[in-house]
XYZ file of C-alpha atoms in Angstrom:
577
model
C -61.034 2.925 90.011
C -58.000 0.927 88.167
C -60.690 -1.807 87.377
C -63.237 0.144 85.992
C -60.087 2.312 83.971
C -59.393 -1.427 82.824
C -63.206 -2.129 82.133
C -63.168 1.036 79.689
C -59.999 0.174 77.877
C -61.073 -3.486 77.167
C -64.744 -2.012 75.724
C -62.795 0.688 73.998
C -61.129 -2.429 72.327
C -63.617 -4.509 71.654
C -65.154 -1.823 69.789
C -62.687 -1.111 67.727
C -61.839 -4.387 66.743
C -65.671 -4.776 66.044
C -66.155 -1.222 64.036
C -62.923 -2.776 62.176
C -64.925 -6.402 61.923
C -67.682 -4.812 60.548
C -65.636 -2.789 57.481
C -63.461 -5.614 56.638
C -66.881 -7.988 56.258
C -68.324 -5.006 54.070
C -65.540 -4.880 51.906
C -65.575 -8.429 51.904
C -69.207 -7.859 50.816
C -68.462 -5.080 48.479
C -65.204 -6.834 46.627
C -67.097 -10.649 46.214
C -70.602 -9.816 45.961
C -71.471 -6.483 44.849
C -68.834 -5.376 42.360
C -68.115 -9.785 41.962
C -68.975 -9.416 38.355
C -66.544 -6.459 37.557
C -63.678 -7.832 38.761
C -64.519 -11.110 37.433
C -64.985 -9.564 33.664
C -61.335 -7.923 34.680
C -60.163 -11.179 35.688
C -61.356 -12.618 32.473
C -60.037 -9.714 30.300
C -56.787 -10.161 31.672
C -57.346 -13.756 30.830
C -57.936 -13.601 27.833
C -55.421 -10.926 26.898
C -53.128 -13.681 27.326
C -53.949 -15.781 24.776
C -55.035 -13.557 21.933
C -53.306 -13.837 18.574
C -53.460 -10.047 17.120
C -55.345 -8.976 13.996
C -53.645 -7.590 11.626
C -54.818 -3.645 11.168
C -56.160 -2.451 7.599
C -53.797 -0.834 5.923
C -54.799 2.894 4.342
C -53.701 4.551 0.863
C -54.418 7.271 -1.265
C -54.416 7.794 -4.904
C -51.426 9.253 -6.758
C -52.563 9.447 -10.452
C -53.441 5.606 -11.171
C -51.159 4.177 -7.886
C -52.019 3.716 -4.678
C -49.684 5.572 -2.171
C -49.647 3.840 1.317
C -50.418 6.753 4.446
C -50.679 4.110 7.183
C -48.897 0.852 7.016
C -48.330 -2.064 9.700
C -44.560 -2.503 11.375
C -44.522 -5.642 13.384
C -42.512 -5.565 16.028
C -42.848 -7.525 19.850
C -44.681 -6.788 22.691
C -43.331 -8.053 26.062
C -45.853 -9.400 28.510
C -45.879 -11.130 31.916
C -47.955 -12.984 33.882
C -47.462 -12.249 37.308
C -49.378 -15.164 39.053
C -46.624 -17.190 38.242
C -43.434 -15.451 38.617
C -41.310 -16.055 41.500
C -39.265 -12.873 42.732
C -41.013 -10.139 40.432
C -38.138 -7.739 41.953
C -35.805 -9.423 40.097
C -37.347 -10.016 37.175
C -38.109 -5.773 37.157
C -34.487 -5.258 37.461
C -32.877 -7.707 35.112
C -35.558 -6.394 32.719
C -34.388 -2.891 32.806
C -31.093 -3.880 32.348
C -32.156 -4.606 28.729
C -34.827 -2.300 27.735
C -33.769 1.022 29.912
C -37.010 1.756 31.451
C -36.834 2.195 35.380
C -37.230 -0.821 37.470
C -39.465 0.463 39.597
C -42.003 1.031 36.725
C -41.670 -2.640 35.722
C -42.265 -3.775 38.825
C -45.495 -1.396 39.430
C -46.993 -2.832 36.071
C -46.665 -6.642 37.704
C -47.830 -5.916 40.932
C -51.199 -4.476 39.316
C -51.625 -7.397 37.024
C -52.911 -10.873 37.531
C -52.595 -12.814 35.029
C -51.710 -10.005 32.478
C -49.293 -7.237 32.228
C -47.977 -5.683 29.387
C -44.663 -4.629 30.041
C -42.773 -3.542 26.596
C -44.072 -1.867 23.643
C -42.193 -1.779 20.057
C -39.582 -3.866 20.602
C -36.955 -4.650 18.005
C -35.553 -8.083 17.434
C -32.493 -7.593 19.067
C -33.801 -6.267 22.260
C -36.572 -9.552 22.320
C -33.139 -11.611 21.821
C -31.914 -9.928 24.888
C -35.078 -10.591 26.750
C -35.585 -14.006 25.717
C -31.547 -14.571 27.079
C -32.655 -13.609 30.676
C -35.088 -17.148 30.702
C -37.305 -15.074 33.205
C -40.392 -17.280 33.756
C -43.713 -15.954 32.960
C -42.186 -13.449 30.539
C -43.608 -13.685 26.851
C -43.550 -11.871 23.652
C -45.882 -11.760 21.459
C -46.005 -9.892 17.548
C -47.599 -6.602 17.653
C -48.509 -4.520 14.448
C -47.346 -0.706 14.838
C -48.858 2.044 13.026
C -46.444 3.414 10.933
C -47.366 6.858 8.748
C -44.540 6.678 5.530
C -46.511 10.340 4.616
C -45.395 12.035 8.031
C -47.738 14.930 8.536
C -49.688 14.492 5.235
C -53.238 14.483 5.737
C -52.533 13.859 9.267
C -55.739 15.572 10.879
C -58.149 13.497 8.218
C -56.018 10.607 8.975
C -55.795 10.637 12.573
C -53.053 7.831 14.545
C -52.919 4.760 16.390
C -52.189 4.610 20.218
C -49.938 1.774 22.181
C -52.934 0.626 22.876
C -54.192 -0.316 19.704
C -56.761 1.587 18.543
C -57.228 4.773 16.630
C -57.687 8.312 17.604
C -58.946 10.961 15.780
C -59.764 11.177 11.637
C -60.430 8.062 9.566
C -58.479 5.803 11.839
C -60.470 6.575 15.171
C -64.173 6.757 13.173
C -63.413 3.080 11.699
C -61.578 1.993 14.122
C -63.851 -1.103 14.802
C -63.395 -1.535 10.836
C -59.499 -1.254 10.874
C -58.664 -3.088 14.100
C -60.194 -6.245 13.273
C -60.764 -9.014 15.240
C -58.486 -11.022 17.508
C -57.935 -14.651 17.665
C -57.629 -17.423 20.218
C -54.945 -19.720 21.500
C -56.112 -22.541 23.862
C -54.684 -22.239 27.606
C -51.583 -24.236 26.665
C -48.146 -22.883 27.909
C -44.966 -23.922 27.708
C -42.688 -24.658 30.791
C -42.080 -20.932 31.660
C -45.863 -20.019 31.201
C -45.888 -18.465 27.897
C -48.563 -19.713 25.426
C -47.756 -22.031 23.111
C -48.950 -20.671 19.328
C -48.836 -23.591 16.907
C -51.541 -24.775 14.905
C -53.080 -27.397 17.076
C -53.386 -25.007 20.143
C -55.167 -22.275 18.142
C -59.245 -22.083 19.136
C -59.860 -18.970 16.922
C -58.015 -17.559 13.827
C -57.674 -13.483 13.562
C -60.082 -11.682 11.396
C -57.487 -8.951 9.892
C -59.058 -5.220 8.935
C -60.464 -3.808 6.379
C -58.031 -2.213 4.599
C -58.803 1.363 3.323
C -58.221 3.436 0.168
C -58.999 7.209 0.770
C -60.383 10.059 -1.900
C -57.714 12.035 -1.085
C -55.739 12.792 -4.179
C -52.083 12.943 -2.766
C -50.753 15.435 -5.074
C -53.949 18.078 -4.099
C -53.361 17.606 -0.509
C -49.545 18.023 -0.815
C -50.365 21.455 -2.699
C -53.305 22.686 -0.249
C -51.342 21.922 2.985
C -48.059 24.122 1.550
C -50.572 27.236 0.174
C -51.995 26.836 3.133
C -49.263 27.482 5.631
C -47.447 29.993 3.311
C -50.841 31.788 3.814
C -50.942 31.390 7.674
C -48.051 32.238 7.886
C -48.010 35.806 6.350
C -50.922 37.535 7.900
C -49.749 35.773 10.988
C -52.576 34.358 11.942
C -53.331 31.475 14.608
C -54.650 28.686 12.440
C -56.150 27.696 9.324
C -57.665 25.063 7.330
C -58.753 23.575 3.896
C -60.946 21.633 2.258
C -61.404 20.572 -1.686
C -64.509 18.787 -2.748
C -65.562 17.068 -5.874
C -69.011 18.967 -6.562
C -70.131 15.777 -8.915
C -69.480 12.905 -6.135
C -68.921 14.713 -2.618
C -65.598 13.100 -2.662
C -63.047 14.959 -0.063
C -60.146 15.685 -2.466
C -58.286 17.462 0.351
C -58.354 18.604 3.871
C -55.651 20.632 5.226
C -55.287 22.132 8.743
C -52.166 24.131 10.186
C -50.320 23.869 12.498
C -50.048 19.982 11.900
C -48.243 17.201 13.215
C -46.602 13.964 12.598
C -48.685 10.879 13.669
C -45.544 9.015 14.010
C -44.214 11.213 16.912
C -48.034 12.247 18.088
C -47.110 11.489 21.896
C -44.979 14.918 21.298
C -48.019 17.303 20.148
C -48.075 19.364 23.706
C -51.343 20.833 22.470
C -54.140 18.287 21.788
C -56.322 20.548 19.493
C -53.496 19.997 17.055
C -54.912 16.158 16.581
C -58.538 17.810 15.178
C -59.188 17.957 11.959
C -60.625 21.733 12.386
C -62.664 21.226 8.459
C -65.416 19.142 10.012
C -64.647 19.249 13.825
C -64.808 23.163 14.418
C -68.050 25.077 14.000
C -67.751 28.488 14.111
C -69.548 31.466 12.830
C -69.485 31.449 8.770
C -69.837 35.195 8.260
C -70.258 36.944 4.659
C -70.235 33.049 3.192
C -73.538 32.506 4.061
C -74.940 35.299 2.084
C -74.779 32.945 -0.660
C -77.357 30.660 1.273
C -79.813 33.281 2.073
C -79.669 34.545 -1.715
C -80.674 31.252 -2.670
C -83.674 31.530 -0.572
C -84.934 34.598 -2.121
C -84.442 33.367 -5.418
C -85.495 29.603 -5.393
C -88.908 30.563 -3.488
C -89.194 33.703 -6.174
C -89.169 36.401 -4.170
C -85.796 37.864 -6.268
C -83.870 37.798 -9.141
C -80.162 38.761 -9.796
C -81.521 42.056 -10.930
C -83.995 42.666 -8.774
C -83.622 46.521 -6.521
C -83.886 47.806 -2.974
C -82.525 51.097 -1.126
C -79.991 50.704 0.632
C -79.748 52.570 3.405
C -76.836 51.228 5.050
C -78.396 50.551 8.143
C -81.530 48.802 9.014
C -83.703 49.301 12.598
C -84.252 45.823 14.206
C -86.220 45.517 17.606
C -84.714 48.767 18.401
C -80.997 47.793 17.343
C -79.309 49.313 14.460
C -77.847 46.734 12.095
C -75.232 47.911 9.593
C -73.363 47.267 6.281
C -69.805 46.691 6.796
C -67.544 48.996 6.295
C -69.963 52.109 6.251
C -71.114 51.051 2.761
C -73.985 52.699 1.121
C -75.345 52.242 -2.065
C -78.881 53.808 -2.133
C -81.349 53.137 -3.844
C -81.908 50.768 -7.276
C -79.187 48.541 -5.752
C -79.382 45.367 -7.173
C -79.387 41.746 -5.728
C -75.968 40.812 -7.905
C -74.525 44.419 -5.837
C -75.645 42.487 -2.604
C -73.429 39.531 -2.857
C -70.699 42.084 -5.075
C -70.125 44.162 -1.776
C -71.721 41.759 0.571
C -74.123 43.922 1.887
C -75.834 42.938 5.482
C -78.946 45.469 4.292
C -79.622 43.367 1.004
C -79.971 39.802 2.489
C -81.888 41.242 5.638
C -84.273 42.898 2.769
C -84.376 39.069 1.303
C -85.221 37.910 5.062
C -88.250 40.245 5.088
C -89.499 39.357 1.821
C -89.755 35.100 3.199
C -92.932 36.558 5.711
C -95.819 38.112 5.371
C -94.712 41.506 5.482
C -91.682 42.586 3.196
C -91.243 46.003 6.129
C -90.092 44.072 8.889
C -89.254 40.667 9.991
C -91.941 38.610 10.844
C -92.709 35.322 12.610
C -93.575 33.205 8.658
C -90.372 35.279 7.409
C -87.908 33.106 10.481
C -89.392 29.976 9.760
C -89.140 29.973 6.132
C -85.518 31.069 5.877
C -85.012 28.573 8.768
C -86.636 25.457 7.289
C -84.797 26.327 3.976
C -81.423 26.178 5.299
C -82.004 23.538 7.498
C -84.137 20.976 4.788
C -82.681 22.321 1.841
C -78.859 22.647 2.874
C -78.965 20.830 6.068
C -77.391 23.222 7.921
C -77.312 22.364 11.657
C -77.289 18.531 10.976
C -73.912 16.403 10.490
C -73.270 15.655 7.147
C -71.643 11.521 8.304
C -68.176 12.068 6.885
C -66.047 9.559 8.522
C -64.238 11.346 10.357
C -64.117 11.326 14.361
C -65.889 14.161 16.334
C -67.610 15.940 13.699
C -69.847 18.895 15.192
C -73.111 19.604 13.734
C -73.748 23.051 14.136
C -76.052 25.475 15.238
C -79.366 26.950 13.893
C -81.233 28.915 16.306
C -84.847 27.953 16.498
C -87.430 30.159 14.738
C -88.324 31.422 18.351
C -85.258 33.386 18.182
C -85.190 37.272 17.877
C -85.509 39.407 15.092
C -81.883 40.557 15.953
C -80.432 37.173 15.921
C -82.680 36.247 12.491
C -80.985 39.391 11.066
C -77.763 38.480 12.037
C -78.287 35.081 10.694
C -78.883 36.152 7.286
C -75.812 37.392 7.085
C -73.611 34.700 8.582
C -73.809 35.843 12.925
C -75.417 33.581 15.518
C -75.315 30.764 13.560
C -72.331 27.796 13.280
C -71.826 25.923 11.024
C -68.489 23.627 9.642
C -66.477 23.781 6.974
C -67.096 20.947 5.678
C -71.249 21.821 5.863
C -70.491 25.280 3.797
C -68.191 23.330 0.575
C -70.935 20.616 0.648
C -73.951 23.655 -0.094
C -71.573 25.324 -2.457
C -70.874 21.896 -3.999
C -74.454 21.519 -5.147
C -74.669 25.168 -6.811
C -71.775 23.985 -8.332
C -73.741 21.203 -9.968
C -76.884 22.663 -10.462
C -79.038 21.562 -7.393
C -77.752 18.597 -6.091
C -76.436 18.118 -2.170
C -73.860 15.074 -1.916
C -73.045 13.629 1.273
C -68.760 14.280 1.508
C -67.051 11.144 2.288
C -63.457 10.504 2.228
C -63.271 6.430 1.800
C -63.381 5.687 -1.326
C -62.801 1.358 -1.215
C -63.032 -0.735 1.698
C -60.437 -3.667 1.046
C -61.997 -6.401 3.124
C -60.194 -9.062 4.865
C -61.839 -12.170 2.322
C -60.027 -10.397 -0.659
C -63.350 -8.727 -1.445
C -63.369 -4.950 -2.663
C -65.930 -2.695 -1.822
C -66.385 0.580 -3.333
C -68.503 3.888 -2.009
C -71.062 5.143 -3.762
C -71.328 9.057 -4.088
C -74.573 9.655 -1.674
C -77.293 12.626 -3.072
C -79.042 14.160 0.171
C -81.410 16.069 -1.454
C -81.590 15.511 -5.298
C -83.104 19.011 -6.026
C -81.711 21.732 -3.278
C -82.165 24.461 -5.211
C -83.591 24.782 -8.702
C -81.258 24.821 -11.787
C -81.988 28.063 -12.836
C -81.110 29.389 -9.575
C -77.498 27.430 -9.168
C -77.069 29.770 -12.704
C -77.954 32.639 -11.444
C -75.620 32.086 -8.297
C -73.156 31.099 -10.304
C -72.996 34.364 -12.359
C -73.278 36.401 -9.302
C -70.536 34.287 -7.358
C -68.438 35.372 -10.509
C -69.307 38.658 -10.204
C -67.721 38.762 -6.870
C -64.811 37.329 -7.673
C -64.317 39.720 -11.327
C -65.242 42.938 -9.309
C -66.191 42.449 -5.713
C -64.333 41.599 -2.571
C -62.837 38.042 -4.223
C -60.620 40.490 -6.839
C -57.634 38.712 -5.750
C -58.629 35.098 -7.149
C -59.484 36.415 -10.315
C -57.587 34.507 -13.131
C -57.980 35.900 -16.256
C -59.201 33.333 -18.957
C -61.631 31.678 -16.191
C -64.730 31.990 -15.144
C -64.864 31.746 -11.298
C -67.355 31.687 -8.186
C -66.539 32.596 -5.224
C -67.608 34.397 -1.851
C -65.786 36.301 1.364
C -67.048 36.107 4.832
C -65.197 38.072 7.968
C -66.955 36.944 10.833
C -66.310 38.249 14.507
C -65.910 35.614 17.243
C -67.912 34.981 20.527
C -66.975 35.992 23.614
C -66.561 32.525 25.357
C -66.649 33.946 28.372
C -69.661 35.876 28.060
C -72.380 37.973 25.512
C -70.836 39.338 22.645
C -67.617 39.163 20.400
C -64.317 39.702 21.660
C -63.173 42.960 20.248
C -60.110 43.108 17.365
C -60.041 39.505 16.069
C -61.923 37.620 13.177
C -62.082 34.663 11.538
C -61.386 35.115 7.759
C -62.361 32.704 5.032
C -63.582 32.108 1.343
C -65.644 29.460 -0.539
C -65.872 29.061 -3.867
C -65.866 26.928 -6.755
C -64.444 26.594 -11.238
C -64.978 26.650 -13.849
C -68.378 28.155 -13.692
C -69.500 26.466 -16.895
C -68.242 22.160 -15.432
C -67.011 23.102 -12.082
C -64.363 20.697 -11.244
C -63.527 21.377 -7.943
C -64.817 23.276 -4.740
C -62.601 25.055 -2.401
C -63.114 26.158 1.299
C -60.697 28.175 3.024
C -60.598 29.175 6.782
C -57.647 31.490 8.392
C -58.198 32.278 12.362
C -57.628 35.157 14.195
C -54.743 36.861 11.697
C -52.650 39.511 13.421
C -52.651 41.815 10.009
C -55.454 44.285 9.025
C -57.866 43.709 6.758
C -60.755 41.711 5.906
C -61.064 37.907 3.982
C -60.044 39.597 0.904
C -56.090 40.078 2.007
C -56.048 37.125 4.966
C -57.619 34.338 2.870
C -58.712 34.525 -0.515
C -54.862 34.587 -1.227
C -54.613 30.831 -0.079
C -57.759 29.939 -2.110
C -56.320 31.718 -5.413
C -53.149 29.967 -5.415
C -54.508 26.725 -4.529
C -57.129 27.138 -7.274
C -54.727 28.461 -10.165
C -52.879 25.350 -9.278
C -55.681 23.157 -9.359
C -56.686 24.764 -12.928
C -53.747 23.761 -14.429
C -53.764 20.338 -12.498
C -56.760 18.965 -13.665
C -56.000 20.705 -17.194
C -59.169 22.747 -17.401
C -59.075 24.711 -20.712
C -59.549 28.309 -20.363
C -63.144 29.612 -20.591
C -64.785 30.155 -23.952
């Protein structure tokens, strides 16, 4: 019995030891043959890490009358490094390290036990602090200059603008879309170190020179930006509401004169923004349901394909039967019959552009299949609704336009700004070319690369569709815009002595969490553009969710009036007539 209790134990053993045979070959397997050529490239990486000389990142500015400001600049400091295959008591090294720079030991040492050949162990380090370190004569410890985003502007612009991370490379905005632009590329140092392992950079050991970055000068105006980002929180702030953003647009170029979002932050200190939504610039990377706006779009339908004119009548009836579903005018409105087109956008009737939605079929009772796909294919070819517009900015959203397979509900709703998404900086780019007469510009927001050779390179304003809408209806759009604005539900931008265009939209938001629109809060916002006869500017403004009563009219057309008196006198725009 003992020997065959023996017998057992031994087999027991040897199977173990050859189940644990067996895993250590297949990781063996796994580590040097299967995954050989990622850790090799890792290896390499690490390699080559070490001998990189840094490119110097392109600089960005914006114009402030006929100077360039500077919004991002370049603060070199040291980065400390270590290469850990040739240190002798890493332990040590950790803790005479954090002697001098005040990070825990125990966090050095970590970062040199995962490296190889590589380990970056200090960020933005001061001169006096790389004296200290250089006094401990720790082998296999290096420094090395590092350029550090530095924002003189603080918050300015800092959604369009985005930041730099300790890593390097942008986030967010301008510097995260052209990052590959900015960042440049890095040089080479041949494998040459001195006698405590750090690479020697002189002249003679250098394989590869750095390619710097392009360098960038923005359309911004500084002085528009300043004065939209303070209306703009003044605004937020008194109807209490949970955000807002805006956007000014040169109608004649597409140029991005401004972009605004609140709350902000300051890229300097970004690594203290708790909420990371705060980093999105809201104009271009937000869709969200238009509202009243878009009644501007469908108008332009009916008049450009000639099924309306500004004076043209209906009845309203302040409802309208759908599939079965009653769709309504806000507000209970109902202005019966004779009811101009010019009324529609006036008291931004739902009736009147669903009337305009009938009239695109082939039967002007009731919505029809040709009716969905004609509004549909205008907004989409003609405006280019649903598509990104290629600002360069980082995570722009495209939109949505439901397919012409849709309901006659959602087509309904559509007409008047519900069930379909679109971005802010989509809407001011349509209103931009009623502004000028027909023309769709793609917005941009560089206006000169500065390249690396010394070479300038300026942008070109970009025409999408040279002939949107006709002339005479951009007029007639015009005049009814104004109307809005002198009598309608835009009253409060009114400036006497100037002729201006403008339209409200309250839309509801969706229930994320299910069908519908989550009950008591709206999104707010007003687009517009003056003077009527040379528009020199467009403006876009979005407040969310405000925690005051009322429609766009009292939560946001405020922000666009002041912003726009100020930009009157600004760009010294005589008064009308």
């Amino acid at each position: 019995m003992q020997s065959l209790g023996q017998n057992l134990r031994v087999s027991s053993l040897k199977f173990v030891v050859v189940v644990l045979g067996v895993l250590i070959v297949s990781r063996l397997v796994d580590l040097q043959i299967i995954q050989y050529s990622h850790y090799r490239q890792l290896a390499f990486s690490e390699h080559q890490r070490k001998y990189e000389i840094p490119a110097a990142r392109g600089q960005i500015y914006v114009k402030d009358g006929d100077n360039k400001v500077p919004l991002a600049l370049n603060q070199t400091l040291k980065l400390v490094y270590a290469d850990p295959s040739i240190m002798e008591d890493k332990a040590s090294a950790a803790t005479k390290l954090a002697a001098v720079t005040g990070d825990p030991a125990d966090k050095l040492l970590d970062a040199l036990n995962k490296g190889h050949e590589y380990a970056v162990l200090k960020t933005r380090v001061d001169e006096k602090m790389a004296a200290a370190i250089t006094s401990l004569h720790l082998r296999g410890v290096g420094m090395v200059n590092q350029d550090y985003r530095t924002y003189p502007e603080g918050s300015l612009a800092s959604q369009a603008l985005g930041f730099v991370n300790n890593d390097g490379d942008g986030q967010y905005g301008v510097e995260g879309f052209l990052n590959t632009e900015l960042k440049g590329n890095p040089g080479q140092l041949n494998a040459k170190t001195d006698t405590n392992g750090v690479p020697i950079a002189t002249t003679d050991n250098v394989i590869k020179q750095p390619t710097d970055g392009t360098g960038l000068v923005l359309t911004l105006d500084r002085n528009i930006q300043s004065q939209a980002e303070t209306f703009l929180k003044q605004g937020v702030e008194e109807v209490k509401a949970e955000s807002g953003s805006v956007v000014v647009l040169d109608p004649d170029t597409g140029a991005v004169k401004a972009m605004a979002n609140y709350p902000t932050y300051d890229p300097n200190d970004y690594t203290k923004v708790a909420d990371y939504t705060t980093f999105s610039n809201s104009v271009v990377t937000n869709q969200f349901e238009p509202g009243s706006v878009f009644k501007v779009f469908t108008m332009a339908a009916g008049l450009d394909l000639g099924k309306v004119k500004p004076d043209s009548t209906y009845t309203d009836n302040g409802c309208e039967q759908v599939s079965g579903y009653k769709v309504c005018n806000a507000e209970n409105h109902h202005e019966g019959p004779n009811t101009t087109m010019t009324v529609v956008l006036r008291d931004s009737l739902n009736t009147g552009v669903m009337y305009i939605l009938k009239l695109l079929g082939t039967d002007p009772n009731k919505i029809t299949s040709t009716s969905k796909q004609s509004f549909r294919s205008f907004i989409t070819d003609h405006f280019k609704f649903g598509k990104r517009t290629g600002i360069e900015q980082q995570g722009e959203a495209s939109g949505y336009v439901p397919p012409p397979t849709s309901s006659d509900v959602t087509f309904a709703n559509m007409s008047f700004g519900q069930g379909i998404s679109t971005t802010m900086i989509q809407v001011a780019a349509a209103v931009g070319a009623i502004a000028n007469g027909g023309k769709l510009y793609q917005p941009y927001v560089v206006a000169e690369r500065d390249k690396a050779d010394g070479s300038v390179q300026k942008t070109a304003p970009k025409v999408i569709n040279p002939k949107v809408i006709s002339k005479q209806t951009a007029t007639d759009l015009g005049n009814m815009m104004e109307v809005v604005v002198h009598h309608g539900s835009g009253y409060r931008a009114f400036t006497p002595g100037y002729k201006i265009a403008g339209k409200t939209g309250t839309a509801q938001i969706p229930n994320p969490n299910g069908p519908g629109y989550i009950e008591g809060v709206n999104i707010g916002s007003f687009a517009g553009f003056a003077p009527i006869e040379d528009p020199k500017f467009v403006v876009m403004v979005r407040v969310n969710k405000p925690k005051v009563a009322g429609f766009a009219e009292s939560t946001t057309v405020p922000i666009f009036a002041n912003l726009t008196r100020w930009l009157l006198q600004y760009y010294a725009v005589p008064p009308s007539g």
